[in-house]
Coordinates of C-alpha atoms in Angstrom, one line a residue:
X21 CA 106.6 64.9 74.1
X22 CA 105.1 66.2 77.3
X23 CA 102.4 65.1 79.5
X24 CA 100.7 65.7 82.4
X25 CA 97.9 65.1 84.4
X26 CA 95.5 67.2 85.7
X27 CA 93.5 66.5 89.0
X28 CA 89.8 67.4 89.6
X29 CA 89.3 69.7 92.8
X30 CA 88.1 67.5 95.4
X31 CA 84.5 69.2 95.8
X32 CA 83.9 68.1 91.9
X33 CA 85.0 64.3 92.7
X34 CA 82.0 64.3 95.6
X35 CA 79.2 65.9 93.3
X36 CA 76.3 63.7 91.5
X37 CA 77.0 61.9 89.0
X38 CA 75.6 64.0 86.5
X39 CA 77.1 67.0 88.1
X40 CA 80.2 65.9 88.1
X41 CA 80.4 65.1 84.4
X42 CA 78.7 68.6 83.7
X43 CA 81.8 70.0 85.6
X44 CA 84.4 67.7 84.3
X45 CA 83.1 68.4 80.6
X46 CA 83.3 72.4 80.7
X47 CA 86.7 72.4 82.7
X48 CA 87.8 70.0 79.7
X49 CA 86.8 72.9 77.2
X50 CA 88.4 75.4 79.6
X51 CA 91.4 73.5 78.7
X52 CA 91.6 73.2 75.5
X53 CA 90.3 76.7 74.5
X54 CA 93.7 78.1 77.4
X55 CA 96.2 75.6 75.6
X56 CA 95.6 75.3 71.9
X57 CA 96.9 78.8 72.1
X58 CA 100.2 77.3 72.4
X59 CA 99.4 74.4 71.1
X60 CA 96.7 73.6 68.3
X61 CA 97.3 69.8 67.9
X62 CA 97.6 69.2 72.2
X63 CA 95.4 66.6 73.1
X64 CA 93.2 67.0 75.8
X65 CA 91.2 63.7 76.9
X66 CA 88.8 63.9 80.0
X67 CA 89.4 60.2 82.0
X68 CA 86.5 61.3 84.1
X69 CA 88.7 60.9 87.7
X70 CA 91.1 63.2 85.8
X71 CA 92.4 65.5 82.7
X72 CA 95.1 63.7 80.7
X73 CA 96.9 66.5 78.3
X74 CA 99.8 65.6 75.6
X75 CA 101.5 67.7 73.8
X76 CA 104.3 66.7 70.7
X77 CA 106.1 70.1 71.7
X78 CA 109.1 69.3 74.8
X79 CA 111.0 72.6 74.6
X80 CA 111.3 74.1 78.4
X81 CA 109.5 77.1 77.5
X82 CA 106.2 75.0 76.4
X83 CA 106.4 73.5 79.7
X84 CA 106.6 76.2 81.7
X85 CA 104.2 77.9 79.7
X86 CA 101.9 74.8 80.0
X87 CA 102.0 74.7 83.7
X88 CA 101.8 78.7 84.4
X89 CA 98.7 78.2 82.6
X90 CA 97.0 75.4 84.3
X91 CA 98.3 76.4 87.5
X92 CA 95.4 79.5 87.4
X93 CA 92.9 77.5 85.4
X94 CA 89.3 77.0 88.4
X95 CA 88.8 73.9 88.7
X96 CA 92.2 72.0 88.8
X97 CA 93.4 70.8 92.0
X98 CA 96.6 69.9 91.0
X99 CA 98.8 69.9 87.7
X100 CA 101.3 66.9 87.6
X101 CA 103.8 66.1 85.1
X102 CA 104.6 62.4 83.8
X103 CA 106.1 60.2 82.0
X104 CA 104.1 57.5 80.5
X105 CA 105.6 54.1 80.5
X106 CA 104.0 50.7 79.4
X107 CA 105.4 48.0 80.9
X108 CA 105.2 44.4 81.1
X109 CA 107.1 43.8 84.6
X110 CA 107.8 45.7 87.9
X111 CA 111.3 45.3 86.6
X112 CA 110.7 47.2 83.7
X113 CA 108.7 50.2 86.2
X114 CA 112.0 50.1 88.3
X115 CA 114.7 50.3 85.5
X116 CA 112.4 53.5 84.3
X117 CA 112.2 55.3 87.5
X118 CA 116.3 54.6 88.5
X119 CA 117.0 56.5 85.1
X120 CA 114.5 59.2 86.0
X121 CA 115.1 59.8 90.0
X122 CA 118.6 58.4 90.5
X123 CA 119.8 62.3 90.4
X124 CA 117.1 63.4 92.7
X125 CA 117.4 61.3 95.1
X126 CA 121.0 60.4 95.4
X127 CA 122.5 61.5 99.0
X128 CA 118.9 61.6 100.2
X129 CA 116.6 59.6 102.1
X130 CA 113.7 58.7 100.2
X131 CA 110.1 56.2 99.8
X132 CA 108.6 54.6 97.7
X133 CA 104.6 55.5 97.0
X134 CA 102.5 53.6 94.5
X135 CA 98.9 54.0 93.4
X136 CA 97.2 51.0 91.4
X137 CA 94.1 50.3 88.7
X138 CA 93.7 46.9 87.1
X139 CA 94.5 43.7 87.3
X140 CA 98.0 42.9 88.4
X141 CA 100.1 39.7 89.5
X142 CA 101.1 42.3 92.2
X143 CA 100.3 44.3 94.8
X144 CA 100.6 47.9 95.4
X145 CA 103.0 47.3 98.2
X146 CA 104.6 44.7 96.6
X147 CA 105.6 46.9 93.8
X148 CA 106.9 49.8 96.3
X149 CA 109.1 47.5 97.8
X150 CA 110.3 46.2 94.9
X151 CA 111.0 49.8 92.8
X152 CA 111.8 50.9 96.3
X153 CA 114.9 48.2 97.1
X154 CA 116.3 48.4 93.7
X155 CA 116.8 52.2 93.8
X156 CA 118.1 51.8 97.4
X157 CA 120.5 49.1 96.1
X158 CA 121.6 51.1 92.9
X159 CA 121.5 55.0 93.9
X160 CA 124.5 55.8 95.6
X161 CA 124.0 57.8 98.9
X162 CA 120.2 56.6 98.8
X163 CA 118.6 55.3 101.9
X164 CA 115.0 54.5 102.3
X165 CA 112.8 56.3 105.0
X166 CA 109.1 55.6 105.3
X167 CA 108.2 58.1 107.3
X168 CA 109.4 62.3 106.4
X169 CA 111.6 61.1 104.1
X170 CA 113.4 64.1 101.8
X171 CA 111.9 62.5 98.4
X172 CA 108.6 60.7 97.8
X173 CA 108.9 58.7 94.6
X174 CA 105.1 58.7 93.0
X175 CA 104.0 56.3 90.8
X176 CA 101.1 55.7 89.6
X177 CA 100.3 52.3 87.6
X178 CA 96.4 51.6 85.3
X179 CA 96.4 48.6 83.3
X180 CA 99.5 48.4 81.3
X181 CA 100.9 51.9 82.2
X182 CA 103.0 53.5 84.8
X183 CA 102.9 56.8 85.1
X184 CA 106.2 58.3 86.8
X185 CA 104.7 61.6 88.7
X186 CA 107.8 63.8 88.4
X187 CA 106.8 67.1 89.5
X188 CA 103.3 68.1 91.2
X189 CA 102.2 71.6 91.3
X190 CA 99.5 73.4 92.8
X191 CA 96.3 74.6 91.1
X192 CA 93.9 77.2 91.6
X193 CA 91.4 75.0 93.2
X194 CA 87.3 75.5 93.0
X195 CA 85.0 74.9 90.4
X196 CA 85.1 75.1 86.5
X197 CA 83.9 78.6 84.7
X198 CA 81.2 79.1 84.1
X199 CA 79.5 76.3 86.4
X200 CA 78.0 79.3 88.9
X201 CA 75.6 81.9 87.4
X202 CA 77.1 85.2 86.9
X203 CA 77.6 87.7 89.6
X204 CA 78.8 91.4 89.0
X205 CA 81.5 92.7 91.2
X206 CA 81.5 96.1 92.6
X207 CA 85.7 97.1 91.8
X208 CA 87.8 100.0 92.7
X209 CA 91.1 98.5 92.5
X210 CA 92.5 98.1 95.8
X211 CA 93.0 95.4 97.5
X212 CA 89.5 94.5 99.1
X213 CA 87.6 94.2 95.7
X214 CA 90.3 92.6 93.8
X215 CA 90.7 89.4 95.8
X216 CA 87.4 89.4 96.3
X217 CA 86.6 88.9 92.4
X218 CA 89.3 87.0 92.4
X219 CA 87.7 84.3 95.1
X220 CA 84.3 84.2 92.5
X221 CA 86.2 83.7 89.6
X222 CA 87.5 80.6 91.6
X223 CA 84.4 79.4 92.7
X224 CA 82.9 79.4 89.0
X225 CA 80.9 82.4 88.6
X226 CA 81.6 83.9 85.5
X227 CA 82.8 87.9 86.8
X228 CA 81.5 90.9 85.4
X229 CA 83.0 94.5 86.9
X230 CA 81.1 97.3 88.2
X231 CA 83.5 100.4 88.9
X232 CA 82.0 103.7 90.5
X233 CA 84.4 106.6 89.5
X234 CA 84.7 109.2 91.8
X235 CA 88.9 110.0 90.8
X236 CA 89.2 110.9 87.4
X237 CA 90.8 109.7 84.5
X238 CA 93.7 108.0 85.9
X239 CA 91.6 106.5 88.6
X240 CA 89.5 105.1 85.9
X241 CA 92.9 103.6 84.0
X242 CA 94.0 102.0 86.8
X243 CA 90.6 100.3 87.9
X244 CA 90.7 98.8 83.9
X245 CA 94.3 97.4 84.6
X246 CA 93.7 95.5 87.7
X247 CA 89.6 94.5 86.3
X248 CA 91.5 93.2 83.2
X249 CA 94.4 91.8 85.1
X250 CA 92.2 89.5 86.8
X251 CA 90.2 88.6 83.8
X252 CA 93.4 87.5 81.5
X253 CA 94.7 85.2 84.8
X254 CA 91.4 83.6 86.3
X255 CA 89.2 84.0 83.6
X256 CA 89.8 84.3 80.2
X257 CA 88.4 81.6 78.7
X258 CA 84.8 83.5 79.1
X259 CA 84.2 87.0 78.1
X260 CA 82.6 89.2 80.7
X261 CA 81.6 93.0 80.8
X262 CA 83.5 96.2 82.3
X263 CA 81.1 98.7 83.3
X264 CA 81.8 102.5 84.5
X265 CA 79.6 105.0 86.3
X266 CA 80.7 108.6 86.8
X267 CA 79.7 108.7 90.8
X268 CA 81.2 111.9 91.2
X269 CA 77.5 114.0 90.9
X270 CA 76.2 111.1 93.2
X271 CA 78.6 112.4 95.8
X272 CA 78.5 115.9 95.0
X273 CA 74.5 115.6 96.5
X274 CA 75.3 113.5 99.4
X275 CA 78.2 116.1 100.4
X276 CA 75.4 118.4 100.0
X277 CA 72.3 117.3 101.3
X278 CA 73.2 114.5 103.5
X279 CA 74.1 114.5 107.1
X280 CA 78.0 114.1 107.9
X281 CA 77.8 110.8 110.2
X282 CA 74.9 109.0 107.1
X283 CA 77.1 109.6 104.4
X284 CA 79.2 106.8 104.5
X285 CA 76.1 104.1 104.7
X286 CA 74.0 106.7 102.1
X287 CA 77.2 106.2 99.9
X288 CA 76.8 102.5 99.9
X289 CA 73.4 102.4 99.6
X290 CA 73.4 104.3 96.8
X291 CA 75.9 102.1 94.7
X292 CA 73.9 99.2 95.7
X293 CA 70.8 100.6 94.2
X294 CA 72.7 101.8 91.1
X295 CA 74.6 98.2 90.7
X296 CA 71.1 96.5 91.3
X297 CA 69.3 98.6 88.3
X298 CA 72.8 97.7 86.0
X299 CA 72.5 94.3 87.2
X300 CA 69.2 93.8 86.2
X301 CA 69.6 95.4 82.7
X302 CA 72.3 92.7 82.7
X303 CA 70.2 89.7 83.7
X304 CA 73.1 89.0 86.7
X305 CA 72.0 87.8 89.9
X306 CA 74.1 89.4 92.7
X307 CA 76.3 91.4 93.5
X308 CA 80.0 91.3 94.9
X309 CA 81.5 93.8 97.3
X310 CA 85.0 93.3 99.0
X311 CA 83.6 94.3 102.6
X312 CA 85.0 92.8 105.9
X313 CA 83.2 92.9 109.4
X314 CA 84.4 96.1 110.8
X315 CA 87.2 96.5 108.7
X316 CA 85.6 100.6 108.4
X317 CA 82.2 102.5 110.0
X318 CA 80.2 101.4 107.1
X319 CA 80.9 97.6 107.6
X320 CA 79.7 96.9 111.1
X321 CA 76.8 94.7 111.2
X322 CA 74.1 97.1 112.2
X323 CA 75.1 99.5 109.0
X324 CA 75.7 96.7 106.0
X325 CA 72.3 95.6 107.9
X326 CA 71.2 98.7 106.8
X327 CA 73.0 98.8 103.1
X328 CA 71.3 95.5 102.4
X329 CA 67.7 96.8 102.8
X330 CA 68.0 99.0 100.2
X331 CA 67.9 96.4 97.1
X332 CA 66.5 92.9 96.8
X333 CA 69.4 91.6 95.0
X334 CA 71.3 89.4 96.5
X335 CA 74.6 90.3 97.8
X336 CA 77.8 88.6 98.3
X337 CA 80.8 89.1 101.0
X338 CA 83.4 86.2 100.0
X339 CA 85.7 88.4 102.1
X340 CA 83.4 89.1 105.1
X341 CA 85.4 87.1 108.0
X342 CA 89.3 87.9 106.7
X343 CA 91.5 90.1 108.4
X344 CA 93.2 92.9 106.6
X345 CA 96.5 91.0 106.3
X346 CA 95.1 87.7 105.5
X347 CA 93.3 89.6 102.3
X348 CA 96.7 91.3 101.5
X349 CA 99.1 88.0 101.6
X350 CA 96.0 86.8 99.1
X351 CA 96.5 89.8 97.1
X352 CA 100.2 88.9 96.9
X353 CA 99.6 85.4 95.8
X354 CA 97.3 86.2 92.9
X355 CA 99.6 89.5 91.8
X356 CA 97.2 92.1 92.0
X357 CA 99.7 93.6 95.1
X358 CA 101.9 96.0 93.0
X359 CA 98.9 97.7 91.7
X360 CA 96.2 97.9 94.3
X361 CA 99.6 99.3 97.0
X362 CA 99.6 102.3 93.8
X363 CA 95.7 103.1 93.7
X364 CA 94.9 106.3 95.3
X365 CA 92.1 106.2 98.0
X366 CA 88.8 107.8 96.5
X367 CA 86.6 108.1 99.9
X368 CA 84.6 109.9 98.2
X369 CA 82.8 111.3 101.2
X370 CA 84.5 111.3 104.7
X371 CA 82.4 112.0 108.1
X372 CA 84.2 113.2 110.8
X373 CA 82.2 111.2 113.2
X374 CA 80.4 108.3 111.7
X375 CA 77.8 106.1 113.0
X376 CA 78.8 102.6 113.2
X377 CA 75.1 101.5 114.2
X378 CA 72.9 103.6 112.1
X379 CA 69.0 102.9 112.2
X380 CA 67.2 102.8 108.8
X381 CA 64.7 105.4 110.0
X382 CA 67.7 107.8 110.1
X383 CA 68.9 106.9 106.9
X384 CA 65.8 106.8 105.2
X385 CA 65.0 110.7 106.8
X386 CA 68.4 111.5 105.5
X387 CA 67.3 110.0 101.6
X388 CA 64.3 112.2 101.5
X389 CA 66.6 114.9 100.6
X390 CA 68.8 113.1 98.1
X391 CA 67.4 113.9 94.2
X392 CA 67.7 110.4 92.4
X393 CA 67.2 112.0 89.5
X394 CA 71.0 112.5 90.0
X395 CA 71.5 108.8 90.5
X396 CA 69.3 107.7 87.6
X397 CA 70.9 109.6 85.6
X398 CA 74.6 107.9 86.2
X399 CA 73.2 104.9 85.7
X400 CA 71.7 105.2 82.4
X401 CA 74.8 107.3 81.3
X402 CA 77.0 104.1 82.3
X403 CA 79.3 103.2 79.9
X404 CA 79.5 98.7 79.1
X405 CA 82.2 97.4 77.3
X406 CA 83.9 93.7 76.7
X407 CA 86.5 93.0 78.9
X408 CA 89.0 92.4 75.9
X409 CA 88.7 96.2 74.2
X410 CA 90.6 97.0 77.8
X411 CA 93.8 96.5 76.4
X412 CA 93.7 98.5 73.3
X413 CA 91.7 100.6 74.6
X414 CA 94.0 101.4 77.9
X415 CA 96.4 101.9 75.1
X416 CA 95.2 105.3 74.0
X417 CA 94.0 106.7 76.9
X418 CA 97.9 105.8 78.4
X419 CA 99.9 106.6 75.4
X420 CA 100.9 110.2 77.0
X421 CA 102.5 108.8 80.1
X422 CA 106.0 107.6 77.3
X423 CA 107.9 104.6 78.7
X424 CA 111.6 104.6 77.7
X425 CA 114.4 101.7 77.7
X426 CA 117.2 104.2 77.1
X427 CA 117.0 107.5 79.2
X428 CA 117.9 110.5 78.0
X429 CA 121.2 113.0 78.6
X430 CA 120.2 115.2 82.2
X431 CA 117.3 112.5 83.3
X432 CA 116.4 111.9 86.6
X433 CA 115.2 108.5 87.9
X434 CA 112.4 108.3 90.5
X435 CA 112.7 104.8 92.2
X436 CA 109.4 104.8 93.5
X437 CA 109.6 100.9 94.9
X438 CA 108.8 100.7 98.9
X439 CA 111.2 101.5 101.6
X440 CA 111.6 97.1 101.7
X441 CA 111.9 96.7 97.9
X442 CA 114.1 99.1 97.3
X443 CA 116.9 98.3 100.3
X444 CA 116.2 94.7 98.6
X445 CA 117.8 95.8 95.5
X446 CA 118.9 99.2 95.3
X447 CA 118.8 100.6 91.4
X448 CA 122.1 102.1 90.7
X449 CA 122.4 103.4 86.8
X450 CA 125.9 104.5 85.5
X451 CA 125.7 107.9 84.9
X452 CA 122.6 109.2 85.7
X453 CA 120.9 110.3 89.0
X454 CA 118.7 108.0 90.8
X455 CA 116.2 109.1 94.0
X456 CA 114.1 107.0 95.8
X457 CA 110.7 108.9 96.6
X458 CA 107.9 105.8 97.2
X459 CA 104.7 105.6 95.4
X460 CA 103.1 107.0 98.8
X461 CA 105.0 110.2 98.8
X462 CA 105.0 111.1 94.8
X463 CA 101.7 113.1 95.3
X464 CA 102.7 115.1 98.4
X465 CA 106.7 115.2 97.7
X466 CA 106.8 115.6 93.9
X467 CA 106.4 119.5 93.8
X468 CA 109.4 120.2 96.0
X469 CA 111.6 118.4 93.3
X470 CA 112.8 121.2 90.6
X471 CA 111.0 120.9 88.2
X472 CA 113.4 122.1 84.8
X473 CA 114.3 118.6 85.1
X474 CA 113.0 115.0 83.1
X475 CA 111.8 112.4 85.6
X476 CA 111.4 108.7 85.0
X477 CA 109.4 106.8 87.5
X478 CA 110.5 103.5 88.1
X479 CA 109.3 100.3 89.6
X480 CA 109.7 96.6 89.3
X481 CA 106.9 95.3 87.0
X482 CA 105.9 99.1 85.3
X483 CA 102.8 99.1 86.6
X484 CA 103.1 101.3 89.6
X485 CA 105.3 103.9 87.2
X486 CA 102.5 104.1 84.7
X487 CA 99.7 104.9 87.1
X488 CA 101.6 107.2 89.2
X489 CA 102.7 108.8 86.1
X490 CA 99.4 109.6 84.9
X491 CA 98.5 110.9 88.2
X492 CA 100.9 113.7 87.9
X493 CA 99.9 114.4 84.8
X494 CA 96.5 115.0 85.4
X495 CA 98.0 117.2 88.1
X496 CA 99.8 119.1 85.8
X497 CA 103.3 117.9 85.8
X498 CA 104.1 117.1 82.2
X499 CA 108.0 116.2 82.4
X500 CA 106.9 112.9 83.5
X501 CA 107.7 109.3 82.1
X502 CA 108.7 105.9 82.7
X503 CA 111.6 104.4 82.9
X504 CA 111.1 100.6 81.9
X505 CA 114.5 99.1 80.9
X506 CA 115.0 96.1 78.5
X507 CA 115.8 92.6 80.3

């Protein structure tokens, strides 16, 4: 059997009463609906301060499984795993915990750290100095130290129970989904938009993606990976909608009619208008956008000044104080790296001298000339589907770029890992010929290779292979798979 206890985010614990058990109820039904899954018989019990969850399976790979899924869960502070003991003296606490942390603790220094419900003929220090003495006594190499010690024994003792904390891990933090009305977040796959749905998804807004196309196919195919990506980690227990505009003719006009140093803020104003109509045929809120304070022209606070004035719906920055790096190591945490470092930049319009403090009079001169009858028309032409047709549907539209275990007589491998991965682990395959040309240089260096050859792109997770793959096929070159070999 395995159990484990899960701990209420700290801004739940300080909510009203009925808040609180609004919050505490739904993130007991996220549970359940992520774990019986796995497990249809787990029992999940809400004990209002936390989440207890039991499971009859004990195989390693339930727990592991149990704990990847908890760990991205909103809502849960921390995931702990127990062992449930019922006791009817401190004795029989200690004789538990020797047989359970004699091996971790042996040759270390370690303490003793109790937490205590009930009514006891003991108190809480009382019974860490007594667990705590035996184990110092009776674990060879042991030596107690109150204060940064290498081991902290938790224990944590209600009623007739001990519960023998003896691994903690770290949740996702925030607030249950869907305790937050719904926003709809404005992606494009890099790294900006993705961590930036990833921090409402966190804070309980159920997450609903807007991408603006303005690359094609492949861009398209990518964008659903990493939108659907973040749905099946964060969010899965609530379906949410995908939603694609064809931008491209909203760009063509702006190239066209719209003066080179307003096209940046025109741009922006433009989605916003379009993801304020979808929004409202939606019944969502607000919008989400992954802009950062000067992080380009069109996010200084004179021009998203500007961009704002253009809808009354309300829109949110979660990312508007991070630096580029801090939003990056995010990106790494949550996994969406790998594919936002192999998403082509779609500008769509570039001024060679913007203006970083643009006055709406300007831009409003400038919009005179725009025809929205280009921009309606996107918008009613936008294409809504359920998050969960992604992944059959991604399917078909991928099944040209082939991925291969075994490669082929006379193929070539493209290790297209960065510079850092691959001096990490070089990829050396017996026989065949390997190259390293990164995911940066493929679109620029991939015509000088011959081309009467097979290539097989190659990176770590397949991700990065299958996009770039499809890039080059849209740009012609057809002898182009992916090597994906079998663990």
């Amino acid at each position: 059997m395995l159990k484990f206890i899960v701990k209420l985010h700290p801004e739940i614990i300080i909510k009203s009463k009925s808040v609180r058990k609004r919050f505490t109820s739904i993130l007991e039904r996220n549970v359940k609906m992520i774990l019986r899954k796995f497990d249809e018989k787990v029992a999940v019990k809400n004990n209002w301060d936390n989440i207890t969850i039991t499971t009859q399976l004990s195989d390693e790979q339930t727990r592991l499984t149990f704990i990847d899924e908890l760990k991205r869960v909103p809502g849960i502070e921390q995931v702990v795993e127990v062992k449930e003991v019922i006791f009817d003296t401190l004795d029989d606490i200690y004789q538990h915990a020797l047989g359970l942390v004699a091996p971790v603790i042996a040759g270390k220094t370690f303490c003793v750290r109790i937490k205590r419900q009930g009514t006891h003929d003991f108190t809480s220090t009382e019974a860490e100095r007594y667990v705590g003495g035996g184990l110092n006594q009776n674990v060879e190499g042991a030596s107690v130290k109150l204060t940064r010690p290498d081991v902290t024994v938790k224990i944590e003792i209600k009623d007739n129970r001990a519960y023998l904390l003896t691994e903690i891990h770290r949740g996702l933090g925030g607030f249950p989904l869907p305790t937050q009305e719904d926003v709809l977040s404005l992606i494009s796959g890099g790294f900006d938009s993705g961590v930036a749905t990833y921090h409402m998804m966190r804070k309980g807004a159920r997450t609903h993606f807007l991408f603006f196309n303005l690359g094609g196919a492949a861009h398209e195919i990518g964008v659903k990976q990493v939108s659907y990506f973040l749905w099946k980690q964060f969010s899965s227990t609530h379906r949410v909608k995908f939603i694609a505009v064809d931008f491209e003719p909203v760009v063509a006009e702006i190239l066209e009619n719209i003066d080179s140093g307003e096209m940046g803020v025109v741009l922006k104003r433009m989605m916003m208008r379009a993801g304020s109509k979808i929004a409202e045929r939606l019944n969502i809120p607000a919008l989400v956008t992954g802009e950062s304070i000067g992080q380009v022209s069109s996010q200084t606070l004179a021009n998203l000044s500007v961009i704002d004035r253009v809808t009354e719906t309300l829109i949110l920055r979660p990312l508007i104080h991070l630096d580029k790096q801090e939003i990056i190591s995010t990106a790494r945490q949550i996994g969406t790296i790998e594919m936002a470092e192999a998403m082509p930049e779609y500008c769509g319009v570039i001024s060679k001298k913007p203006n970083v403090k643009t006055r709406i009079g300007k831009v409003q001169a400038e919009e005179e000339k725009f025809d929205f009858d280009v921009l309606n028309t996107v918008v009613d032409n936008a294409r809504i589907m359920d998050i969960r047709e992604i992944e059959e549907a991604t399917k078909e539209e991928v099944k040209e770029a082939e991925s291969v275990s075994e490669l082929p007589q006379g193929a070539v491998v493209l290790d297209i890992r960065s510079p850092e991965e691959e001096d990490d682990s070089p990829l050396e395959i017996e026989g065949f010929e390997v190259k390293h040309l990164p995911f940066f240089r493929l679109a620029t260096q991939f015509g000088d290779l011959p081309q009467d050859k097979e290539y097989f792109l190659y990176c770590k997770k397949g991700v990065m292979s299958q996009l770039q793959a499809l890039i080059l096929h849209e740009k012609g070159y057809l002898n182009v798979r992916v090597y994906k070999p079998s663990k």
